[in-house]
Coordinates of N, CA and C in Angstrom, one line a residue:
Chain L
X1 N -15.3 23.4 26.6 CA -15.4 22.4 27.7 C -15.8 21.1 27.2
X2 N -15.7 20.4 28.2 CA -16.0 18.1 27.5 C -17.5 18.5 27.6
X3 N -17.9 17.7 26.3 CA -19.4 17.7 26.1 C -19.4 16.3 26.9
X4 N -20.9 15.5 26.8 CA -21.3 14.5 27.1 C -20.2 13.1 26.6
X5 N -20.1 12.4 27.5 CA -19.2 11.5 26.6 C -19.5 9.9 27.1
X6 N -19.7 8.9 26.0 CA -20.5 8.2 25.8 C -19.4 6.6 25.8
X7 N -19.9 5.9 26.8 CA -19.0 4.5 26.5 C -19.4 3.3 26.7
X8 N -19.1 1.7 26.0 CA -18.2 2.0 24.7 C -18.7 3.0 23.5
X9 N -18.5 3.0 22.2 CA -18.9 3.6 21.3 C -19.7 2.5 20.6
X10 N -19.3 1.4 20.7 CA -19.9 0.3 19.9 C -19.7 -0.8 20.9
X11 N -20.6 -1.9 20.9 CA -20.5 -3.0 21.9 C -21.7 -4.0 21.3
X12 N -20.8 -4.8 20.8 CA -21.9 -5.9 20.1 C -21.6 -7.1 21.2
X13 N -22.8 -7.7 21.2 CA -22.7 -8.8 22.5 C -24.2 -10.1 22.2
X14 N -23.9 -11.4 22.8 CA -24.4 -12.6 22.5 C -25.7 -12.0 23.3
X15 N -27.0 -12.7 22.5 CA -28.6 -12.6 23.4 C -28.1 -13.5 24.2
X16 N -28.5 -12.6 25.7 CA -28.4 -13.4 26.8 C -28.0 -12.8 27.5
X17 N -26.8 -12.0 27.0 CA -25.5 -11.6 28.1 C -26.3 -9.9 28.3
X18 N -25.2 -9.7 29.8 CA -25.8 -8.5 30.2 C -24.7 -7.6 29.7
X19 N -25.2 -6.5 29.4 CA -24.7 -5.0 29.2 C -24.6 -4.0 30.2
X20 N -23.2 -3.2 30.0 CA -23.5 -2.0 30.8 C -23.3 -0.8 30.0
X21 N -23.8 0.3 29.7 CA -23.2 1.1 29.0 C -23.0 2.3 30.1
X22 N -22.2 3.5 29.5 CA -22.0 4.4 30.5 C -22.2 5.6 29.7
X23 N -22.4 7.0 30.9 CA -22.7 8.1 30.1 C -22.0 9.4 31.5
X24 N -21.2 9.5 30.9 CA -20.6 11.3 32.2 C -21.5 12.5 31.2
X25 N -22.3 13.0 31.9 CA -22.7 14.1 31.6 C -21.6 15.5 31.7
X26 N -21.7 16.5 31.3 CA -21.2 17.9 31.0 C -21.4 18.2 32.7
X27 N -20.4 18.4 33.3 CA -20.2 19.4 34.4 C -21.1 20.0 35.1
X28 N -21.8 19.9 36.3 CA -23.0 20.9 37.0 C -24.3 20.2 36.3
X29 N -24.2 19.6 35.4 CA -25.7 19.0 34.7 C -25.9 18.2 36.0
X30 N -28.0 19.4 35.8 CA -28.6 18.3 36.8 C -29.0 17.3 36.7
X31 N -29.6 17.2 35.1 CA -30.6 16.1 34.2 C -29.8 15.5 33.6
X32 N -30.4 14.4 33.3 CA -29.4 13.4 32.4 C -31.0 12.6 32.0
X33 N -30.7 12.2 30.6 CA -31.7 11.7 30.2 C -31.3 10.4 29.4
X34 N -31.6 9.2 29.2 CA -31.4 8.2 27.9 C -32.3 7.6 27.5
X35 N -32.2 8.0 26.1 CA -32.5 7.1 24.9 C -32.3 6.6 23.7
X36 N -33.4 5.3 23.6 CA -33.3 4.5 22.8 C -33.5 5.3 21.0
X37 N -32.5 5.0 20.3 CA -32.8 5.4 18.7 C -32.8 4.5 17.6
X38 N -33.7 3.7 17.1 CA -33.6 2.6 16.3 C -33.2 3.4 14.9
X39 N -33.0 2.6 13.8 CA -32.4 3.0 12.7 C -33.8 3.6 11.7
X40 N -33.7 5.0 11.6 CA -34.6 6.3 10.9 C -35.4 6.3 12.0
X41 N -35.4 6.2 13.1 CA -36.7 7.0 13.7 C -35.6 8.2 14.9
X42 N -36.9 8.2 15.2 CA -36.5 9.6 16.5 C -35.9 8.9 17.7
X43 N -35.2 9.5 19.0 CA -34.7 9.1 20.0 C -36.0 8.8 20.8
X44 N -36.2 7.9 21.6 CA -37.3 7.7 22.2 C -36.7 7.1 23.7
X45 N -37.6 8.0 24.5 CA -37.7 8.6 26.3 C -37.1 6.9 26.7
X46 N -36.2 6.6 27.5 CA -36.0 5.6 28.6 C -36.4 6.2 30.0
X47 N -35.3 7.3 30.3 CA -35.6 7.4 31.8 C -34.9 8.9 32.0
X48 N -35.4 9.6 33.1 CA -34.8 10.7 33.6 C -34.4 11.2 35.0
X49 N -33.1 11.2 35.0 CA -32.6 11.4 36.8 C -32.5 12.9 36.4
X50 N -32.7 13.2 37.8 CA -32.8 14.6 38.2 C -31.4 14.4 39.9
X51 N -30.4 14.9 39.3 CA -29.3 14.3 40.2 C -29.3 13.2 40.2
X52 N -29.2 12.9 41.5 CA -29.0 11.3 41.7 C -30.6 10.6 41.7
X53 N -31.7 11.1 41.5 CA -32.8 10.8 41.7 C -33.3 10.2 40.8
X54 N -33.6 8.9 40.3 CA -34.8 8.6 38.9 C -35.9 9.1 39.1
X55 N -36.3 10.4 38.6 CA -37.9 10.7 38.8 C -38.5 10.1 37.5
X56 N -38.1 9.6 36.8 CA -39.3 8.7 35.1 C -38.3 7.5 34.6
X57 N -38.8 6.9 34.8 CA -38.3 5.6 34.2 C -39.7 4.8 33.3
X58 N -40.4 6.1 33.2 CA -41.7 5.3 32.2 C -41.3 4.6 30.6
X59 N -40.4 5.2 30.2 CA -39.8 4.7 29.0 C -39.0 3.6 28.9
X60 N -38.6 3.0 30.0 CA -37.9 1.7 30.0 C -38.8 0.3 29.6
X61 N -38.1 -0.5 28.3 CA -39.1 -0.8 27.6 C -39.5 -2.3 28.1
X62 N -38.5 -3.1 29.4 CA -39.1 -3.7 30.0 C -38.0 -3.6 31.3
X63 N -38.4 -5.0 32.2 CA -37.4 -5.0 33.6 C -36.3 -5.5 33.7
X64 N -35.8 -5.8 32.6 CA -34.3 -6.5 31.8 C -33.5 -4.9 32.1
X65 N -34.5 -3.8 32.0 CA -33.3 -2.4 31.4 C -33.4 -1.7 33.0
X66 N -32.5 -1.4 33.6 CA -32.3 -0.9 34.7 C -30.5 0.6 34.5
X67 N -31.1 1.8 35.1 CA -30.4 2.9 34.8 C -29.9 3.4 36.5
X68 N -29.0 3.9 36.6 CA -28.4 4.5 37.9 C -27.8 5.4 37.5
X69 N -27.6 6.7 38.5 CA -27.4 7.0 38.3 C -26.6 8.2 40.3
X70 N -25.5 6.9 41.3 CA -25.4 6.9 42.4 C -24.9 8.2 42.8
X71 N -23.9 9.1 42.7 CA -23.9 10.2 42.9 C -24.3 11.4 42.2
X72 N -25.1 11.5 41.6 CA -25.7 12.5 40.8 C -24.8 13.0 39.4
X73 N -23.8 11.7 38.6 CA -23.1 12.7 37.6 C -22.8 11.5 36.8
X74 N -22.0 10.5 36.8 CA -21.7 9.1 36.0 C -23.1 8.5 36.2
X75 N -23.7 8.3 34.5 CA -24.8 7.2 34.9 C -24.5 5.8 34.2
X76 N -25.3 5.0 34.7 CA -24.9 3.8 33.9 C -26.5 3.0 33.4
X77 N -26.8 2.8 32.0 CA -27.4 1.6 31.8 C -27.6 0.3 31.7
X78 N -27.9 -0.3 32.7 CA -27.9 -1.8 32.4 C -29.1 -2.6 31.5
X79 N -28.5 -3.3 30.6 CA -29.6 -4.5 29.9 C -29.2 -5.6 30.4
X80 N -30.2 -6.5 30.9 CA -30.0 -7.7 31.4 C -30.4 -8.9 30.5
X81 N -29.6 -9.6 30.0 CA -30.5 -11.0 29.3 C -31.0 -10.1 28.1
X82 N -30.0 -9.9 27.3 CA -30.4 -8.9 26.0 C -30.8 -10.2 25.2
X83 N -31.6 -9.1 24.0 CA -32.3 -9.6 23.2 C -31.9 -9.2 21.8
X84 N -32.5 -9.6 20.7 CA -32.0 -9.2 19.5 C -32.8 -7.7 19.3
X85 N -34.2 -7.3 19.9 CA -34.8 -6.3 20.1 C -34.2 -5.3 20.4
X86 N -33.3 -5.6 21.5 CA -32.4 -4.6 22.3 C -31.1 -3.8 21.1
X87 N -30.8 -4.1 20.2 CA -29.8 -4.0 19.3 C -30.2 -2.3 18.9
X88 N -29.9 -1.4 18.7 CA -30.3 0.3 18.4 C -29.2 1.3 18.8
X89 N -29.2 2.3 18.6 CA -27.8 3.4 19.3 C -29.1 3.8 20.7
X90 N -28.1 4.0 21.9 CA -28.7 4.5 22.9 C -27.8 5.6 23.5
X91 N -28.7 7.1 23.3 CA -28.6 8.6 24.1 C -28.5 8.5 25.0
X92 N -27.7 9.4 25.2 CA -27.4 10.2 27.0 C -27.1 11.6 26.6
X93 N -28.4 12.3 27.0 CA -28.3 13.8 27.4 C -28.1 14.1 28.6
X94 N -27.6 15.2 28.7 CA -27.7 16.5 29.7 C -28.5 17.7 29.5
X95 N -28.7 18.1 30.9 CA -29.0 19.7 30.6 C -29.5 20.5 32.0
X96 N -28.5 21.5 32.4 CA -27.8 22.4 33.2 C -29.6 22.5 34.2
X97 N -31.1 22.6 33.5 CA -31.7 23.0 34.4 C -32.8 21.2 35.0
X98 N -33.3 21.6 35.8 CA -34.2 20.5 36.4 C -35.5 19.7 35.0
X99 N -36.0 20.9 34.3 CA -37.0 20.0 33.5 C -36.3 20.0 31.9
X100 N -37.5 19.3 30.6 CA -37.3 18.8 30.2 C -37.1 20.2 29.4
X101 N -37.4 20.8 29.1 CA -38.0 22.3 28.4 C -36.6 23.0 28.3
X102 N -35.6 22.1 29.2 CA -34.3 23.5 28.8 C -33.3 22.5 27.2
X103 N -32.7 23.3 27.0 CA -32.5 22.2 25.9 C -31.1 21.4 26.4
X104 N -31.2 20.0 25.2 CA -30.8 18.9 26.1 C -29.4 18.9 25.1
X105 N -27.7 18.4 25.7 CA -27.1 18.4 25.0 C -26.4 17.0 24.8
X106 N -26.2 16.1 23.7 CA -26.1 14.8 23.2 C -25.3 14.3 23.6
X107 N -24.4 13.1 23.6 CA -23.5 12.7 23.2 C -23.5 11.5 22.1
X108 N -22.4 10.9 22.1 CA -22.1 10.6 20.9 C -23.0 9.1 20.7
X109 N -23.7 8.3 21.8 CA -24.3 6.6 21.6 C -23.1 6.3 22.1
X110 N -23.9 5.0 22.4 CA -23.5 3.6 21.8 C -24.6 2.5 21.4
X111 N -23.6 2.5 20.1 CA -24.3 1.3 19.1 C -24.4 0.0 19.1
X112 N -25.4 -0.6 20.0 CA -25.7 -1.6 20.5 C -26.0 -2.8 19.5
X113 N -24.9 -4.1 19.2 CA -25.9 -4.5 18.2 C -25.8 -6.0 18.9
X114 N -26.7 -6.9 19.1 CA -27.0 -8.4 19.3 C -27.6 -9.2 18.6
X115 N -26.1 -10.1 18.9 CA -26.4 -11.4 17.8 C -27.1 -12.4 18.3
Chain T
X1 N -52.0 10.5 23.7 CA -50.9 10.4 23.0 C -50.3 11.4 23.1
X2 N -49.4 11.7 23.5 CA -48.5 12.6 22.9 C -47.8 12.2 21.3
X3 N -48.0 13.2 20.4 CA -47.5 12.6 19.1 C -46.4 13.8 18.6
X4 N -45.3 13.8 17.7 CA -44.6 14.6 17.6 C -44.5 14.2 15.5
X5 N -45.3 14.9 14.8 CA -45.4 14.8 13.4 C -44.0 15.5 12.4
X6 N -43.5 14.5 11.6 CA -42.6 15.3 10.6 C -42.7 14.5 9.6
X7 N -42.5 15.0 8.7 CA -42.3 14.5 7.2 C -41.0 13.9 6.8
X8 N -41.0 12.5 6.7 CA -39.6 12.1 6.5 C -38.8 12.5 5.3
X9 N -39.6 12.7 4.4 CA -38.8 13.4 3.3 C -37.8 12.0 2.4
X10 N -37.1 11.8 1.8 CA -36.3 13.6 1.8 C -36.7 14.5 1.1
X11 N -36.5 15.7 1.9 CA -36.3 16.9 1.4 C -35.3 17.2 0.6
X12 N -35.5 17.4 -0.9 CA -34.2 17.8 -1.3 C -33.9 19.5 -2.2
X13 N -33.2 20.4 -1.9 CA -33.5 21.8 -2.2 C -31.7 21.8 -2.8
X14 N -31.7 22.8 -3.8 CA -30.5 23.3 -4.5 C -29.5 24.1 -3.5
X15 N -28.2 23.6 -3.7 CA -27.6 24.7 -2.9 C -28.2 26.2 -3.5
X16 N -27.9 26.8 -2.1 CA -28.5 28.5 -2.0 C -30.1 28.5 -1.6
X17 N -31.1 27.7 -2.3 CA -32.6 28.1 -1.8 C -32.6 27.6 -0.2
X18 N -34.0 28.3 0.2 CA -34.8 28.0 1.1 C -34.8 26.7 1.5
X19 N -34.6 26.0 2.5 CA -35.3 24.7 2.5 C -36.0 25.2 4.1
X20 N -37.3 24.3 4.0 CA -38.6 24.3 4.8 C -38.6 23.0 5.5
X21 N -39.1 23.2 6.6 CA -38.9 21.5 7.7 C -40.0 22.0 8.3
X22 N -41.1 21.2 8.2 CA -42.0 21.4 9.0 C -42.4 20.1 10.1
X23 N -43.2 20.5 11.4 CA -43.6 19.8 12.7 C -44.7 20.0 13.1
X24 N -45.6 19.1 13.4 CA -46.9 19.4 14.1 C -46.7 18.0 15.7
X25 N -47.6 18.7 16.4 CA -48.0 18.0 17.7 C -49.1 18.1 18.4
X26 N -49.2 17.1 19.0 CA -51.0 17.1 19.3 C -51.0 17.3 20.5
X27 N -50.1 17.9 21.5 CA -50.5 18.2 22.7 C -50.5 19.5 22.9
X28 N -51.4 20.3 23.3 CA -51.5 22.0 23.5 C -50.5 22.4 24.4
X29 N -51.0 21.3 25.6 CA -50.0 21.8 26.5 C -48.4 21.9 26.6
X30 N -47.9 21.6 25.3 CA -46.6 21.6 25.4 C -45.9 23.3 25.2
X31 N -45.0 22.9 25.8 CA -44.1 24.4 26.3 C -43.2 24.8 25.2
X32 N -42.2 23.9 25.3 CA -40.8 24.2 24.3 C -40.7 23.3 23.1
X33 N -40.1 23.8 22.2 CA -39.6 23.1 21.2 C -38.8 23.3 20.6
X34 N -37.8 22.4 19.7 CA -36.6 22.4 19.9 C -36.3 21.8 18.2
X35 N -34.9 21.8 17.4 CA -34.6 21.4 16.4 C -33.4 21.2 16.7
X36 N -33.1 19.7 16.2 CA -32.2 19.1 16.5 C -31.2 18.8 14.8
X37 N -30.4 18.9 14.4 CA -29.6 18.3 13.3 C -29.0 17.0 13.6
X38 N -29.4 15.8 12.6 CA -28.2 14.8 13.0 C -27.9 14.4 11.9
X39 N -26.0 14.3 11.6 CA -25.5 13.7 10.7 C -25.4 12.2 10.5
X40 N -25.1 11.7 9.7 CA -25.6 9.8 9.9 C -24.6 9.5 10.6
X41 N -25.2 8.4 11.4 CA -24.3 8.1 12.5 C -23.4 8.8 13.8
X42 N -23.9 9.8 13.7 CA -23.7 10.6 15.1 C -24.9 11.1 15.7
X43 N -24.3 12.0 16.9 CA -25.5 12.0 18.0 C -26.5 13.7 17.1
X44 N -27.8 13.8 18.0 CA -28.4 15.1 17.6 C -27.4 16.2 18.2
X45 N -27.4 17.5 17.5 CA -26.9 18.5 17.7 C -27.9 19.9 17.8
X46 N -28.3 20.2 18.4 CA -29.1 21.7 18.7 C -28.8 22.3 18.3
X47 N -29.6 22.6 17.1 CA -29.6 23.9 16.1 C -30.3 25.3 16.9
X48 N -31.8 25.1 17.2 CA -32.5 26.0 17.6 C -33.6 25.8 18.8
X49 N -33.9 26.5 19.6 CA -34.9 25.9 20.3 C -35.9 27.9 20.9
X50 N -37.4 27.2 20.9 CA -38.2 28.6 21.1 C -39.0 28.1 21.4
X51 N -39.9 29.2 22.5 CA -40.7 28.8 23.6 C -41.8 29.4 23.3
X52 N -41.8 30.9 22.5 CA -42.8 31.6 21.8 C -43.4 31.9 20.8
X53 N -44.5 32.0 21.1 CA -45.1 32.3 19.5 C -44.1 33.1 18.6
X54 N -44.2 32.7 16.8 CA -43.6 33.8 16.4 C -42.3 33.2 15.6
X55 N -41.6 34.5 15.8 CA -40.2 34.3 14.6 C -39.1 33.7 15.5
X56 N -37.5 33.1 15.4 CA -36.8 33.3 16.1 C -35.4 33.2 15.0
X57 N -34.5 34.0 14.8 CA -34.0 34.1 14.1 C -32.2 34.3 14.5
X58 N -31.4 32.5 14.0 CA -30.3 32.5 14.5 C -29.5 32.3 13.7
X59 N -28.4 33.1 12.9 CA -27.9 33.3 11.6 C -28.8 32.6 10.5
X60 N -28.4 31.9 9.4 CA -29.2 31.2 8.3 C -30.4 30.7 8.9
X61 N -30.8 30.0 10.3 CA -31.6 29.4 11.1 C -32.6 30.0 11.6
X62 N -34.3 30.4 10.7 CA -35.4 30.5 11.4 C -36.4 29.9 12.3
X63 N -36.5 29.7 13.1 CA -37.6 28.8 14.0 C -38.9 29.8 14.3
X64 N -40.0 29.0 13.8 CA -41.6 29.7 13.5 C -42.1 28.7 14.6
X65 N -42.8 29.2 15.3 CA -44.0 28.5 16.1 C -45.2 29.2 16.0
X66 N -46.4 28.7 16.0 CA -47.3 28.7 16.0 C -48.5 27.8 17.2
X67 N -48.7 28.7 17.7 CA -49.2 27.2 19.1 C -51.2 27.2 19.2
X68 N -51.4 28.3 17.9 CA -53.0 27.9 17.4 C -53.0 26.6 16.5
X69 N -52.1 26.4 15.8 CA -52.3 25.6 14.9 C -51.2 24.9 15.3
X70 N -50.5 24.4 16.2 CA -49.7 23.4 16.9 C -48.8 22.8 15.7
X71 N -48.0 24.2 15.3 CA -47.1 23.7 14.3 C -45.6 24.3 14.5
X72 N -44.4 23.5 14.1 CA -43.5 24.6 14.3 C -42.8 24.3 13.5
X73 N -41.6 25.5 12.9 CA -41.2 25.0 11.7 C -40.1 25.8 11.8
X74 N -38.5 24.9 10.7 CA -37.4 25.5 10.4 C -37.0 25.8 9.8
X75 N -36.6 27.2 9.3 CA -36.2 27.8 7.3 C -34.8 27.6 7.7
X76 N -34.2 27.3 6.4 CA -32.6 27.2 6.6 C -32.2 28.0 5.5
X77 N -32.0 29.3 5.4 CA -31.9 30.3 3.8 C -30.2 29.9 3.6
X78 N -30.2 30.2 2.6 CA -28.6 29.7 1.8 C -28.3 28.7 1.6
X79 N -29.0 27.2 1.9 CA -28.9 26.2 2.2 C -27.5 25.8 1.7
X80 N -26.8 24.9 2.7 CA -25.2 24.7 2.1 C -25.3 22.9 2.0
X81 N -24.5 22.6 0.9 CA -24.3 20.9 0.7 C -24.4 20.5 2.6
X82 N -23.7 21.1 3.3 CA -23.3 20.7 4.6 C -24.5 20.5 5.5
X83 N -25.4 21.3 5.2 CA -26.8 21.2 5.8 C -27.2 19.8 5.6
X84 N -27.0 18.8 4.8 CA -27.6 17.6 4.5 C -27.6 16.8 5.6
X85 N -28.4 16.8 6.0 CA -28.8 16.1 7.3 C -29.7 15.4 7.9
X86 N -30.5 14.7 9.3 CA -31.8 14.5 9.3 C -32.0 15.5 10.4
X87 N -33.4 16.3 10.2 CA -33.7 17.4 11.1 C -34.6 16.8 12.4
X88 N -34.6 16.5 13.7 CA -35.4 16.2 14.3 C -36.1 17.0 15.2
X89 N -37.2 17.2 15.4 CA -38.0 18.1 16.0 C -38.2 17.8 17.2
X90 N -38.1 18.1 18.3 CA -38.3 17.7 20.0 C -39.3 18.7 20.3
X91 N -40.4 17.8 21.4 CA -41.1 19.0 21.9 C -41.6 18.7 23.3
X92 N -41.5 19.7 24.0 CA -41.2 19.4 25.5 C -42.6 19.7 26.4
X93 N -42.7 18.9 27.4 CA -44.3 19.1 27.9 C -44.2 19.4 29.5
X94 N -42.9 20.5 29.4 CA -42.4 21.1 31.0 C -42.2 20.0 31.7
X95 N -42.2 19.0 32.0 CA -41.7 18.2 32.9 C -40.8 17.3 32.5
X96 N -40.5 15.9 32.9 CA -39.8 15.2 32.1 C -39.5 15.0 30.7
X97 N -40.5 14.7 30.4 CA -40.8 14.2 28.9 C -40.6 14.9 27.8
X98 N -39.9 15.0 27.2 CA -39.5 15.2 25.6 C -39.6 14.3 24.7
X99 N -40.5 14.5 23.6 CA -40.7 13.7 22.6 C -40.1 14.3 21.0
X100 N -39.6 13.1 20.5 CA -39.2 13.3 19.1 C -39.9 12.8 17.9
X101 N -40.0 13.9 17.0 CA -40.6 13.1 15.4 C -39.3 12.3 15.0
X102 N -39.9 11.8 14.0 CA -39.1 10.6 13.2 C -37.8 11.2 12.6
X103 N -37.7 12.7 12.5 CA -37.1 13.2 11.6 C -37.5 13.4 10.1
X104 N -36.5 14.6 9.1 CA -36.4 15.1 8.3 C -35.6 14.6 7.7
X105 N -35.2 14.1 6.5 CA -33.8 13.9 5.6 C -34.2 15.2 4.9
X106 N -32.9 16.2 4.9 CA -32.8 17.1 4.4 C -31.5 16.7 2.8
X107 N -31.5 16.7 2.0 CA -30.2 17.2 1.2 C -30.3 17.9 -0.1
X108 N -29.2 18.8 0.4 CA -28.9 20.0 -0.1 C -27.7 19.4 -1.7
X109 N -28.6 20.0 -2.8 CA -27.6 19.5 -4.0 C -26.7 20.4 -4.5
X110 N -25.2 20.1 -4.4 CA -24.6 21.5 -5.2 C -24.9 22.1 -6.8

């Protein structure tokens, strides 16, 4: 079956301008998760819808980054008035149960870079 | 803090031995944990994930937990060139949040 699938794949864009990235999760997934992954570290928490619901958006690293996610399945991230900061690959998981504990399945990024 | 510890490594082991990936975390209360493989420039891939004390054994792929000593850890026996990877350790605190170490550079030399 289609795993997670991640768009664009790459999207380099002027500081200033806004971004949208997108993320279709795997079928029936309730959770959807995104994060940010700078170059050698670990993926780090943005936000987590539970359906259509954002229940944590504690990870969002300021109010430039706004996530939806309107009928519980396509989500989308917005960066507003990006920054050169903003430049990193950004995750979108799934995963079939409500918490964090079930395991999560990837997709591919997108590799955010600003000039 | 929630903190999620790994050894960046690299790790580097001979094709065929053991290679060892270890994880520590500083919160008791965490539930699950999870190993992730990622090749450079692609996304993490789920190797293993175990919620119990103990052994868990999924072909070449052991996952060890220990939740006295808040460690958990991944043997990879046979190790193949193809294993060369970075290992990331996730660990989950039942609710939202999942946290990741920095990762493992693992590579495996023919």
């Amino acid at each position: 079956g289609a795993g997670v699938s991640q768009s664009p794949r790459y999207k380099v864009a002027k500081r200033g301008q806004d971004v949208a990235l997108r993320c279709d999760p795997i079928s029936g997934h309730v959770s959807l998760f995104w994060y940010q992954q700078a170059l050698g570290q670990g993926p780090e928490f943005l936000t987590y819808f539970q359906n259509e619901a954002q229940l944590d958006k504690s990870g969002l690293p300021s109010d430039r980054f706004f996530a939806e996610r309107p009928e519980g399945s396509v989500s989308t991230l917005k960066i507003q008035r990006t920054q050169q900061e903003d430049s990193a690959v950004y995750l979108c998981a799934s995963s079939l149960g409500q918490y964090s504990n079930q395991p999560q399945h990837f997709g591919d990024g997108t590799r955010l870079s600003i000039l | 803090q929630k903190e999620v510890e790994q050894n960046s490594g690299p790790l580097s082991v001979p094709e065929g031995a053991i290679a060892s990936l270890n994880c520590t975390y500083s919160d008791r209360g965490s539930q699950s944990f999870f190993w992730y493989r990622q090749y450079s420039g692609k996304s993490p891939e789920l190797i293993m994930f175990i919620y119990s004390n103990g052994d868990k054994e999924d072909g070449r792929f052991t996952a060890q937990l220990n939740k006295a000593s808040q460690y958990v850890s991944l043997l990879i026996r046979d190790s193949q060139p193809s294993d060369s990877a970075t290992y990331l350790c996730a660990v989950s605190y039942n609710n939202n949040d999942m946290r990741f170490g920095a990762g493992t550079r693992l590579t495996v030399k023919p």
